[in-house]
mmCIF file of C-alpha atoms and ligand atoms in Angstrom:
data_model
loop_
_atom_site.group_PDB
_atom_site.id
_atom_site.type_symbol
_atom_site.label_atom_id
_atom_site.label_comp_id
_atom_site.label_asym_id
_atom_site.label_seq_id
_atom_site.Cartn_x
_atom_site.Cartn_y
_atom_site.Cartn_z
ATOM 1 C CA UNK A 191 -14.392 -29.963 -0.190
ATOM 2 C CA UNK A 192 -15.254 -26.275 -0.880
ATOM 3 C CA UNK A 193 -14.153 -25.259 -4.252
ATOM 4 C CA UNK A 194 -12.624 -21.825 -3.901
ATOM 5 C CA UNK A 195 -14.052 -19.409 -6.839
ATOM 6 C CA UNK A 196 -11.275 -18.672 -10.104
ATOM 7 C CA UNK A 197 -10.955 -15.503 -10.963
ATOM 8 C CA UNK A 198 -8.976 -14.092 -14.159
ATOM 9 C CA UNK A 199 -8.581 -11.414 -15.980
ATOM 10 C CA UNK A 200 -11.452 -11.410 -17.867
ATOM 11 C CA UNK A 201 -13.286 -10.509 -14.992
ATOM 12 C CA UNK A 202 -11.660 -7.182 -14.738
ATOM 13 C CA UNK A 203 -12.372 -4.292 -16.084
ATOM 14 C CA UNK A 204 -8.661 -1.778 -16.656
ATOM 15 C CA UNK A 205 -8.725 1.412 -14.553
ATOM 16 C CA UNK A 206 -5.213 2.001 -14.844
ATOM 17 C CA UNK A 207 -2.813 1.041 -16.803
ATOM 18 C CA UNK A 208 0.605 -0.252 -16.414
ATOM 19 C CA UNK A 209 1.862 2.580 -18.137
ATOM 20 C CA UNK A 210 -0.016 4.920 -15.963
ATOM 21 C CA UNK A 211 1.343 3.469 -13.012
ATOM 22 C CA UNK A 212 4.695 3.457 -14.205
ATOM 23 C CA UNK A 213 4.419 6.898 -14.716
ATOM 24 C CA UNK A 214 3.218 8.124 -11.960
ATOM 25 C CA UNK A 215 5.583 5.722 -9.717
ATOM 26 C CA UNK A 216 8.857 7.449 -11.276
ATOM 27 C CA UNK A 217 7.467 10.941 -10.524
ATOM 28 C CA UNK A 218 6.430 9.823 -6.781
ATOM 29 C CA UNK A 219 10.040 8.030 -6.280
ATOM 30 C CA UNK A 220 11.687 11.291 -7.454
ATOM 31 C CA UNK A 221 9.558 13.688 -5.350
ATOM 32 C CA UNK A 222 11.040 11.003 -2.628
ATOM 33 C CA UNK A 223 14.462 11.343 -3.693
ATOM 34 C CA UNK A 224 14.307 15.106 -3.593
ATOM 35 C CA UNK A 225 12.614 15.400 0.224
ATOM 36 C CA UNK A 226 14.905 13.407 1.512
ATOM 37 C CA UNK A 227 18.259 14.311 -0.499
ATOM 38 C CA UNK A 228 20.099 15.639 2.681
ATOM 39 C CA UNK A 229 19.384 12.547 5.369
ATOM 40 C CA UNK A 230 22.190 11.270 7.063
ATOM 41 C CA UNK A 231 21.148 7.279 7.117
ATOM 42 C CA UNK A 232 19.620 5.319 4.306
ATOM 43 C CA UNK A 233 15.106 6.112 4.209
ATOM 44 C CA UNK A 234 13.278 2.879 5.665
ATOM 45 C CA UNK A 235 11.184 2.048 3.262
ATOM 46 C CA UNK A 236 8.016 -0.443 4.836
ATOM 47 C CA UNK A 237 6.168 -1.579 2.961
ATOM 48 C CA UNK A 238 2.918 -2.809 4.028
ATOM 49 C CA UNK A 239 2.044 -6.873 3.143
ATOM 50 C CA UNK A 240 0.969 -8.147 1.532
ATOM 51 C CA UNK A 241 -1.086 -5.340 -0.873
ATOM 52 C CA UNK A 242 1.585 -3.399 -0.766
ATOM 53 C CA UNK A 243 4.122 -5.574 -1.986
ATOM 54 C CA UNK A 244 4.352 -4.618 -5.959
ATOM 55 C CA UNK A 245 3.760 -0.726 -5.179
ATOM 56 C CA UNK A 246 7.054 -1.155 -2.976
ATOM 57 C CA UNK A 247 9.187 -3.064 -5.233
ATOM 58 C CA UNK A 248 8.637 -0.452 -7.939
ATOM 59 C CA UNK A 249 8.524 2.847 -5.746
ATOM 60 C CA UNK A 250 11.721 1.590 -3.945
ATOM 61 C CA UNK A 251 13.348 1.047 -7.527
ATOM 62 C CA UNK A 252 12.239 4.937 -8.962
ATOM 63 C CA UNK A 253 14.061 6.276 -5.623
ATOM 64 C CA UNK A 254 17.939 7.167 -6.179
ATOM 65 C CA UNK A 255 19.191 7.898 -2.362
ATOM 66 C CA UNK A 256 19.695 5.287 0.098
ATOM 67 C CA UNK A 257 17.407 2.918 1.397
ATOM 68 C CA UNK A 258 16.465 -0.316 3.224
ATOM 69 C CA UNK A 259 13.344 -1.825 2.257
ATOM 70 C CA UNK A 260 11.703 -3.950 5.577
ATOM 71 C CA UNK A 261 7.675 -5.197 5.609
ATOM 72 C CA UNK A 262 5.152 -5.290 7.989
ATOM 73 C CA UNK A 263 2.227 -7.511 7.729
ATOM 74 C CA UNK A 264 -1.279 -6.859 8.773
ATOM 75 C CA UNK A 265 -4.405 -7.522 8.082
ATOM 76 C CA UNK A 266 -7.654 -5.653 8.206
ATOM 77 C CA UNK A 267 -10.063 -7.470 5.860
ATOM 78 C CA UNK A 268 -10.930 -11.384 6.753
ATOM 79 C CA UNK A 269 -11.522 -12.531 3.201
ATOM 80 C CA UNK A 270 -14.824 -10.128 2.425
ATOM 81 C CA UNK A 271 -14.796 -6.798 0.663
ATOM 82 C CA UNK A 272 -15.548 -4.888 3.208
ATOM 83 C CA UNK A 273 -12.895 -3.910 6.523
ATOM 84 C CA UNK A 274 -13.738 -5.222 10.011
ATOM 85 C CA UNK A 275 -12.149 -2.213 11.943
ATOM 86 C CA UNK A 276 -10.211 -4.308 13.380
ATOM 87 C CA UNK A 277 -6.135 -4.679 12.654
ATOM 88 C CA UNK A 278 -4.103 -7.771 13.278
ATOM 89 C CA UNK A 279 -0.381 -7.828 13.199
ATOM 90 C CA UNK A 280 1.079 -10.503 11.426
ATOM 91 C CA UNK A 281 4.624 -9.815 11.318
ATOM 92 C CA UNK A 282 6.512 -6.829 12.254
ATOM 93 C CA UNK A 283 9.956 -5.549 11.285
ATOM 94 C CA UNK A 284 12.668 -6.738 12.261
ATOM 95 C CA UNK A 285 15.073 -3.444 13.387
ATOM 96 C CA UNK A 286 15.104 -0.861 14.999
ATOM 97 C CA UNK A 287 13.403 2.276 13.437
ATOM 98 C CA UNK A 288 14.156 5.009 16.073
ATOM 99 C CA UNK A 289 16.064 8.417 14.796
ATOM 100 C CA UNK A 290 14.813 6.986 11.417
ATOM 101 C CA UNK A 291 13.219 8.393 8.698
ATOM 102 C CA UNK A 292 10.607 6.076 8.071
ATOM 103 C CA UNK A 293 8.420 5.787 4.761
ATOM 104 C CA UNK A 294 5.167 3.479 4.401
ATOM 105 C CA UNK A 295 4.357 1.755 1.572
ATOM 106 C CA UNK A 296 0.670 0.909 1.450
ATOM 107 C CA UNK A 297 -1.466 -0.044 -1.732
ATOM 108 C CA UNK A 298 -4.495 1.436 -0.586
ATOM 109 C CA UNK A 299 -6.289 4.084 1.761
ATOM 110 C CA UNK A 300 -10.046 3.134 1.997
ATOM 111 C CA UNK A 301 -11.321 3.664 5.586
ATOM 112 C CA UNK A 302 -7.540 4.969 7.154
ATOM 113 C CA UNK A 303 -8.100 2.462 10.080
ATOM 114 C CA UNK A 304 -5.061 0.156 9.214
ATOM 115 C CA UNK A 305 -2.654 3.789 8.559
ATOM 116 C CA UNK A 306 -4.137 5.296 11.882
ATOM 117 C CA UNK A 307 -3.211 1.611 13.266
ATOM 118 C CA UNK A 308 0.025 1.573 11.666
ATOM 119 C CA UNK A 309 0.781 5.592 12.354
ATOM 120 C CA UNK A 310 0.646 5.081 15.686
ATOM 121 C CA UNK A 311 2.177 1.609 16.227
ATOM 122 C CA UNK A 312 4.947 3.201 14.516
ATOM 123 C CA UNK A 313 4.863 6.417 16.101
ATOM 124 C CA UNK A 314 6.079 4.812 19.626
ATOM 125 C CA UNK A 315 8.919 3.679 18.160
ATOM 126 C CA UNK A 316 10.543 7.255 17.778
ATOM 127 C CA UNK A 317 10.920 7.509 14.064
ATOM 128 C CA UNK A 318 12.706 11.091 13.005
ATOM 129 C CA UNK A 319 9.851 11.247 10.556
ATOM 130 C CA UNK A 320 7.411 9.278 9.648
ATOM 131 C CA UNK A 321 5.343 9.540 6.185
ATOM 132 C CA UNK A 322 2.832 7.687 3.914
ATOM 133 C CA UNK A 323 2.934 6.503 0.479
ATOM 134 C CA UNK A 324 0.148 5.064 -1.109
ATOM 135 C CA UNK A 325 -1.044 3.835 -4.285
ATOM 136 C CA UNK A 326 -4.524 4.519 -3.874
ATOM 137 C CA UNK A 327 -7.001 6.306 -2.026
ATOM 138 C CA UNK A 328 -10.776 6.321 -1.840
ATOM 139 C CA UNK A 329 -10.855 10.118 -0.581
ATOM 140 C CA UNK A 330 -14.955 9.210 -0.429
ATOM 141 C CA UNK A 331 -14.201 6.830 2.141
ATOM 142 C CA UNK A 332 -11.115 8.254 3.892
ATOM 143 C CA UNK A 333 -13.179 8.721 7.465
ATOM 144 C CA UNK A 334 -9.620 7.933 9.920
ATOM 145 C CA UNK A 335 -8.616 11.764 8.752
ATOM 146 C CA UNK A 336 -4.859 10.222 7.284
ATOM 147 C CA UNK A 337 -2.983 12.507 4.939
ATOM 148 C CA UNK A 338 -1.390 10.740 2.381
ATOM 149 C CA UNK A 339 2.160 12.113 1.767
ATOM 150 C CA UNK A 340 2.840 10.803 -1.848
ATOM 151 C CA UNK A 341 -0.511 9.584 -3.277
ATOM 152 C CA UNK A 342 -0.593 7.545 -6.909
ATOM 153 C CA UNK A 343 -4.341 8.270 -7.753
ATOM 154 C CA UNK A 344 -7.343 8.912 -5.863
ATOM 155 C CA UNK A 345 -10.136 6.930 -7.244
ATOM 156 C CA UNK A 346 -14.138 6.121 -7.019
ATOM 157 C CA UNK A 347 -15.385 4.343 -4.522
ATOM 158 C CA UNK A 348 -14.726 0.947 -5.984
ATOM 159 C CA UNK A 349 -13.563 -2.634 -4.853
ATOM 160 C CA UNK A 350 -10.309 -2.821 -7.254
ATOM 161 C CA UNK A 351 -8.257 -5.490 -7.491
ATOM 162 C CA UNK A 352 -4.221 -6.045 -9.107
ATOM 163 C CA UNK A 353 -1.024 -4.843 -8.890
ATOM 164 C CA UNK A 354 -1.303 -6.566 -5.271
ATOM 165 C CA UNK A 355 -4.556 -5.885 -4.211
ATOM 166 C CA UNK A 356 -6.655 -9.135 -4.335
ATOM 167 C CA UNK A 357 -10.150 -10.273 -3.930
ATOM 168 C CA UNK A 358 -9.811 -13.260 -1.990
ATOM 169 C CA UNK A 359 -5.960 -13.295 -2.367
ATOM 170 C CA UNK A 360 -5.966 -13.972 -5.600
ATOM 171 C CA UNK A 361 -4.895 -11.690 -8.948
ATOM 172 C CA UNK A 362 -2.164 -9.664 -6.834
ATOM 173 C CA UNK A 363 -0.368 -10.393 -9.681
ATOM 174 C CA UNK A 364 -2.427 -8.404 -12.506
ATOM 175 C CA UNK A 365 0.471 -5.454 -13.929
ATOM 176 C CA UNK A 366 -2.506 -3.090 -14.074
ATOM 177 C CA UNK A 367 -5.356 -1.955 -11.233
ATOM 178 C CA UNK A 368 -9.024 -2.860 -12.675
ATOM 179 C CA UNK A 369 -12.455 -3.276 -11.036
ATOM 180 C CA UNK A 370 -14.538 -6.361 -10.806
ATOM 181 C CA UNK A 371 -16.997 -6.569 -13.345
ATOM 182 C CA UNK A 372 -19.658 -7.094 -11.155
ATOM 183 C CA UNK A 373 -19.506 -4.731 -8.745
HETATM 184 P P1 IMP B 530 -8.571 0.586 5.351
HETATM 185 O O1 IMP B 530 -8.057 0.148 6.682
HETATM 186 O O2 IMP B 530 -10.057 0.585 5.277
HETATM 187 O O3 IMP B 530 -7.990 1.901 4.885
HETATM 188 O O4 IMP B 530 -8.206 -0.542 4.335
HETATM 189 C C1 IMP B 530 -6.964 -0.721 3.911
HETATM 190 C C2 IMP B 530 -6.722 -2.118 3.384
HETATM 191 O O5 IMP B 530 -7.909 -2.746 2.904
HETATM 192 C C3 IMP B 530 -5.793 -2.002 2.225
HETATM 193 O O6 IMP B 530 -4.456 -2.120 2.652
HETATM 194 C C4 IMP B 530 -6.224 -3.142 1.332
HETATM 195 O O7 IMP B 530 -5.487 -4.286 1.664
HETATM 196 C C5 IMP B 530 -7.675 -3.361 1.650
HETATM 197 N N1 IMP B 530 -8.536 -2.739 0.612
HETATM 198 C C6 IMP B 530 -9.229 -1.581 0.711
HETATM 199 N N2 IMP B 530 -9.910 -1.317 -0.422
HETATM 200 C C7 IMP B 530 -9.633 -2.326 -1.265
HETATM 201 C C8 IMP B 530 -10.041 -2.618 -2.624
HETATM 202 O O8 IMP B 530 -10.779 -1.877 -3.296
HETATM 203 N N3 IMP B 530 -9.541 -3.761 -3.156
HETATM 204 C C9 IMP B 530 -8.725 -4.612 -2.468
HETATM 205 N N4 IMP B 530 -8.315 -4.373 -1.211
HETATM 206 C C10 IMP B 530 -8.772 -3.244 -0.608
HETATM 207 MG MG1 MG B 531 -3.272 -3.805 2.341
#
Protein backbone atom coordinates (compact mmCIF):
# COMPACT_ATOMS: atom_id res chain seq x y z
CA UNK A 1 0.00 0.00 0.00
CA UNK A 2 0.98 3.63 -0.83
CA UNK A 3 1.71 5.55 2.24
CA UNK A 4 0.11 8.94 1.80
CA UNK A 5 2.76 11.82 2.88
CA UNK A 6 2.00 13.63 6.77
CA UNK A 7 2.06 16.92 6.80
CA UNK A 8 1.94 19.27 10.06
CA UNK A 9 2.44 22.34 11.05
CA UNK A 10 5.87 22.49 11.19
CA UNK A 11 5.96 22.46 7.66
CA UNK A 12 4.33 25.78 7.38
CA UNK A 13 5.54 28.82 7.38
CA UNK A 14 2.55 31.78 9.03
CA UNK A 15 1.44 34.34 6.42
CA UNK A 16 -1.45 35.36 8.25
CA UNK A 17 -2.50 35.17 11.32
CA UNK A 18 -5.60 34.20 13.03
CA UNK A 19 -5.89 37.48 14.34
CA UNK A 20 -5.45 39.01 10.99
CA UNK A 21 -8.07 37.04 9.61
CA UNK A 22 -10.35 37.68 12.26
CA UNK A 23 -9.96 41.10 11.64
CA UNK A 24 -10.36 41.48 8.44
CA UNK A 25 -13.47 38.88 8.39
CA UNK A 26 -15.55 41.27 10.85
CA UNK A 27 -14.84 44.31 8.62
CA UNK A 28 -15.81 42.21 5.30
CA UNK A 29 -19.12 40.75 7.16
CA UNK A 30 -20.04 44.36 8.08
CA UNK A 31 -19.35 45.93 4.66
CA UNK A 32 -21.92 42.84 3.85
CA UNK A 33 -24.34 43.80 6.34
CA UNK A 34 -24.37 47.39 5.19
CA UNK A 35 -24.86 46.56 1.11
CA UNK A 36 -27.43 44.58 1.71
CA UNK A 37 -29.32 46.30 4.80
CA UNK A 38 -32.56 47.01 2.74
CA UNK A 39 -33.21 43.30 0.97
CA UNK A 40 -36.45 41.96 1.30
CA UNK A 41 -35.46 37.99 1.79
CA UNK A 42 -32.66 36.61 3.87
CA UNK A 43 -28.74 36.91 1.50
CA UNK A 44 -27.81 33.24 0.24
CA UNK A 45 -24.76 32.80 1.41
CA UNK A 46 -22.76 29.67 -0.81
CA UNK A 47 -20.18 28.83 0.12
CA UNK A 48 -17.88 27.03 -2.05
CA UNK A 49 -16.56 23.23 -0.68
CA UNK A 50 -14.77 22.28 0.45
CA UNK A 51 -11.87 25.35 0.68
CA UNK A 52 -14.28 27.48 1.41
CA UNK A 53 -15.78 25.95 4.25
CA UNK A 54 -13.99 27.86 7.40
CA UNK A 55 -14.00 31.36 5.43
CA UNK A 56 -17.94 30.77 5.36
CA UNK A 57 -18.57 29.71 8.79
CA UNK A 58 -16.81 32.82 10.07
CA UNK A 59 -17.92 35.46 7.33
CA UNK A 60 -21.55 34.16 7.76
CA UNK A 61 -21.12 34.68 11.67
CA UNK A 62 -19.56 38.66 11.28
CA UNK A 63 -22.86 39.34 9.07
CA UNK A 64 -25.95 40.75 11.22
CA UNK A 65 -28.98 40.67 8.49
CA UNK A 66 -30.58 37.61 7.40
CA UNK A 67 -29.20 34.76 5.81
CA UNK A 68 -29.22 31.10 4.69
CA UNK A 69 -25.99 29.54 4.33
CA UNK A 70 -26.20 26.51 1.33
CA UNK A 71 -22.71 24.86 -0.36
CA UNK A 72 -21.74 23.92 -3.56
CA UNK A 73 -19.02 21.53 -4.21
CA UNK A 74 -16.55 21.52 -6.99
CA UNK A 75 -13.49 20.71 -7.80
CA UNK A 76 -10.81 22.13 -10.01
CA UNK A 77 -7.49 20.69 -8.78
CA UNK A 78 -7.08 16.61 -8.92
CA UNK A 79 -4.73 16.30 -5.97
CA UNK A 80 -1.56 18.44 -7.61
CA UNK A 81 -0.80 22.08 -7.01
CA UNK A 82 -1.50 23.23 -9.99
CA UNK A 83 -5.50 23.66 -11.68
CA UNK A 84 -6.50 21.45 -14.63
CA UNK A 85 -8.94 24.06 -16.23
CA UNK A 86 -11.28 21.90 -15.91
CA UNK A 87 -14.41 22.16 -13.19
CA UNK A 88 -16.38 19.25 -11.88
CA UNK A 89 -19.54 19.62 -9.95
CA UNK A 90 -19.82 17.62 -7.05
CA UNK A 91 -22.83 18.70 -5.38
CA UNK A 92 -25.03 21.55 -6.01
CA UNK A 93 -27.54 23.40 -3.83
CA UNK A 94 -30.34 22.31 -2.98
CA UNK A 95 -33.08 25.47 -3.58
CA UNK A 96 -34.00 27.57 -5.58
CA UNK A 97 -31.84 30.79 -5.96
CA UNK A 98 -33.91 32.87 -8.49
CA UNK A 99 -35.01 36.67 -7.38
CA UNK A 100 -32.18 35.98 -4.83
CA UNK A 101 -29.47 37.82 -3.75
CA UNK A 102 -26.83 35.45 -3.92
CA UNK A 103 -23.26 35.74 -2.19
CA UNK A 104 -20.20 33.25 -2.90
CA UNK A 105 -18.02 32.19 -0.51
CA UNK A 106 -14.75 31.00 -2.01
CA UNK A 107 -11.27 30.62 -0.19
CA UNK A 108 -9.29 31.44 -3.03
CA UNK A 109 -9.01 33.23 -6.56
CA UNK A 110 -5.87 31.85 -8.37
CA UNK A 111 -6.61 31.35 -12.12
CA UNK A 112 -10.70 32.64 -11.88
CA UNK A 113 -11.63 29.46 -13.92
CA UNK A 114 -13.73 27.77 -11.08
CA UNK A 115 -15.59 31.69 -10.30
CA UNK A 116 -16.04 32.18 -14.18
CA UNK A 117 -17.43 28.39 -13.90
CA UNK A 118 -19.40 29.09 -10.96
CA UNK A 119 -20.53 32.88 -12.21
CA UNK A 120 -22.08 31.57 -14.90
CA UNK A 121 -23.57 28.26 -13.67
CA UNK A 122 -25.14 30.51 -11.30
CA UNK A 123 -25.97 33.21 -13.50
CA UNK A 124 -28.75 30.94 -15.39
CA UNK A 125 -30.42 30.52 -12.47
CA UNK A 126 -31.73 34.23 -12.28
CA UNK A 127 -30.18 35.42 -9.09
CA UNK A 128 -31.29 39.32 -8.27
CA UNK A 129 -27.60 39.75 -7.71
CA UNK A 130 -24.97 37.81 -7.65
CA UNK A 131 -21.44 38.68 -5.88
CA UNK A 132 -18.07 37.17 -4.76
CA UNK A 133 -16.38 36.87 -1.56
CA UNK A 134 -13.13 35.57 -1.25
CA UNK A 135 -10.46 35.02 1.11
CA UNK A 136 -7.69 35.21 -1.14
CA UNK A 137 -6.55 36.21 -4.37
CA UNK A 138 -3.39 35.77 -6.40
CA UNK A 139 -4.08 39.12 -8.49
CA UNK A 140 -0.60 37.77 -10.41
CA UNK A 141 -2.48 34.93 -11.53
CA UNK A 142 -6.07 36.21 -11.82
CA UNK A 143 -6.12 35.57 -15.92
CA UNK A 144 -10.41 34.60 -15.98
CA UNK A 145 -10.79 38.69 -15.53
CA UNK A 146 -13.24 37.97 -12.04
CA UNK A 147 -13.73 40.94 -9.77
CA UNK A 148 -13.75 40.03 -6.40
CA UNK A 149 -16.54 41.89 -4.49
CA UNK A 150 -15.25 41.57 -0.82
CA UNK A 151 -11.60 40.38 -0.98
CA UNK A 152 -9.63 39.29 2.52
CA UNK A 153 -5.99 39.78 1.17
CA UNK A 154 -4.39 39.62 -2.06
CA UNK A 155 -1.22 37.74 -1.78
CA UNK A 156 2.14 36.47 -3.74
CA UNK A 157 2.00 34.02 -5.95
CA UNK A 158 2.28 31.17 -3.52
CA UNK A 159 0.81 27.57 -2.94
CA UNK A 160 -0.77 28.32 0.71
CA UNK A 161 -2.33 26.03 2.63
CA UNK A 162 -4.97 26.32 6.12
CA UNK A 163 -7.87 27.78 7.21
CA UNK A 164 -9.41 25.21 4.54
CA UNK A 165 -7.17 25.25 1.86
CA UNK A 166 -5.20 21.92 1.78
CA UNK A 167 -2.36 20.35 0.01
CA UNK A 168 -3.55 17.04 -0.64
CA UNK A 169 -6.67 17.51 1.59
CA UNK A 170 -5.00 17.64 4.44
CA UNK A 171 -4.30 20.77 7.14
CA UNK A 172 -7.78 22.51 6.22
CA UNK A 173 -7.86 22.69 9.65
CA UNK A 174 -4.72 25.07 10.44
CA UNK A 175 -6.58 28.57 12.28
CA UNK A 176 -4.02 30.56 10.30
CA UNK A 177 -3.04 30.66 6.24
CA UNK A 178 0.88 29.74 5.85
CA UNK A 179 3.01 28.57 2.90
CA UNK A 180 4.79 25.31 2.48
CA UNK A 181 8.20 25.46 3.42
CA UNK A 182 9.40 24.14 0.42
CA UNK A 183 7.97 25.85 -2.12
P1 LIG B 1 -8.76 28.74 -9.74
O1 LIG B 1 -9.87 28.05 -10.47
O2 LIG B 1 -7.45 28.60 -10.42
O3 LIG B 1 -9.07 30.19 -9.42
O4 LIG B 1 -8.53 27.94 -8.43
C1 LIG B 1 -9.38 28.00 -7.41
C2 LIG B 1 -9.28 26.81 -6.49
O5 LIG B 1 -7.99 26.19 -6.51
C3 LIG B 1 -9.49 27.31 -5.10
O6 LIG B 1 -10.85 27.23 -4.76
C4 LIG B 1 -8.63 26.38 -4.27
O7 LIG B 1 -9.40 25.27 -3.88
C5 LIG B 1 -7.54 25.93 -5.20
N1 LIG B 1 -6.29 26.69 -4.93
C6 LIG B 1 -5.78 27.71 -5.66
N2 LIG B 1 -4.62 28.16 -5.13
C7 LIG B 1 -4.40 27.42 -4.03
C8 LIG B 1 -3.35 27.43 -3.03
O8 LIG B 1 -2.40 28.22 -3.04
N3 LIG B 1 -3.48 26.51 -2.05
C9 LIG B 1 -4.50 25.61 -1.98
N4 LIG B 1 -5.50 25.58 -2.88
C10 LIG B 1 -5.45 26.47 -3.91
MG1 LIG C 1 -11.66 25.81 -3.47
Amino acid sequence: MLMEKQYTRSDVDVLLSAEQISKRTAELGGQISLDYADIEQPLIIVGILKGGYVFTADLARSIDISVEVDFLRVASYHGGTETTGEVTYILDLDRDIEGRDVLLVEDIVDTGTTMKSLLRHLGLRNPKSLKIASLLEKPEKNTAGIKVDYLGFAIENKFVVGYGLDVDEQLRELPFVGVMKNT
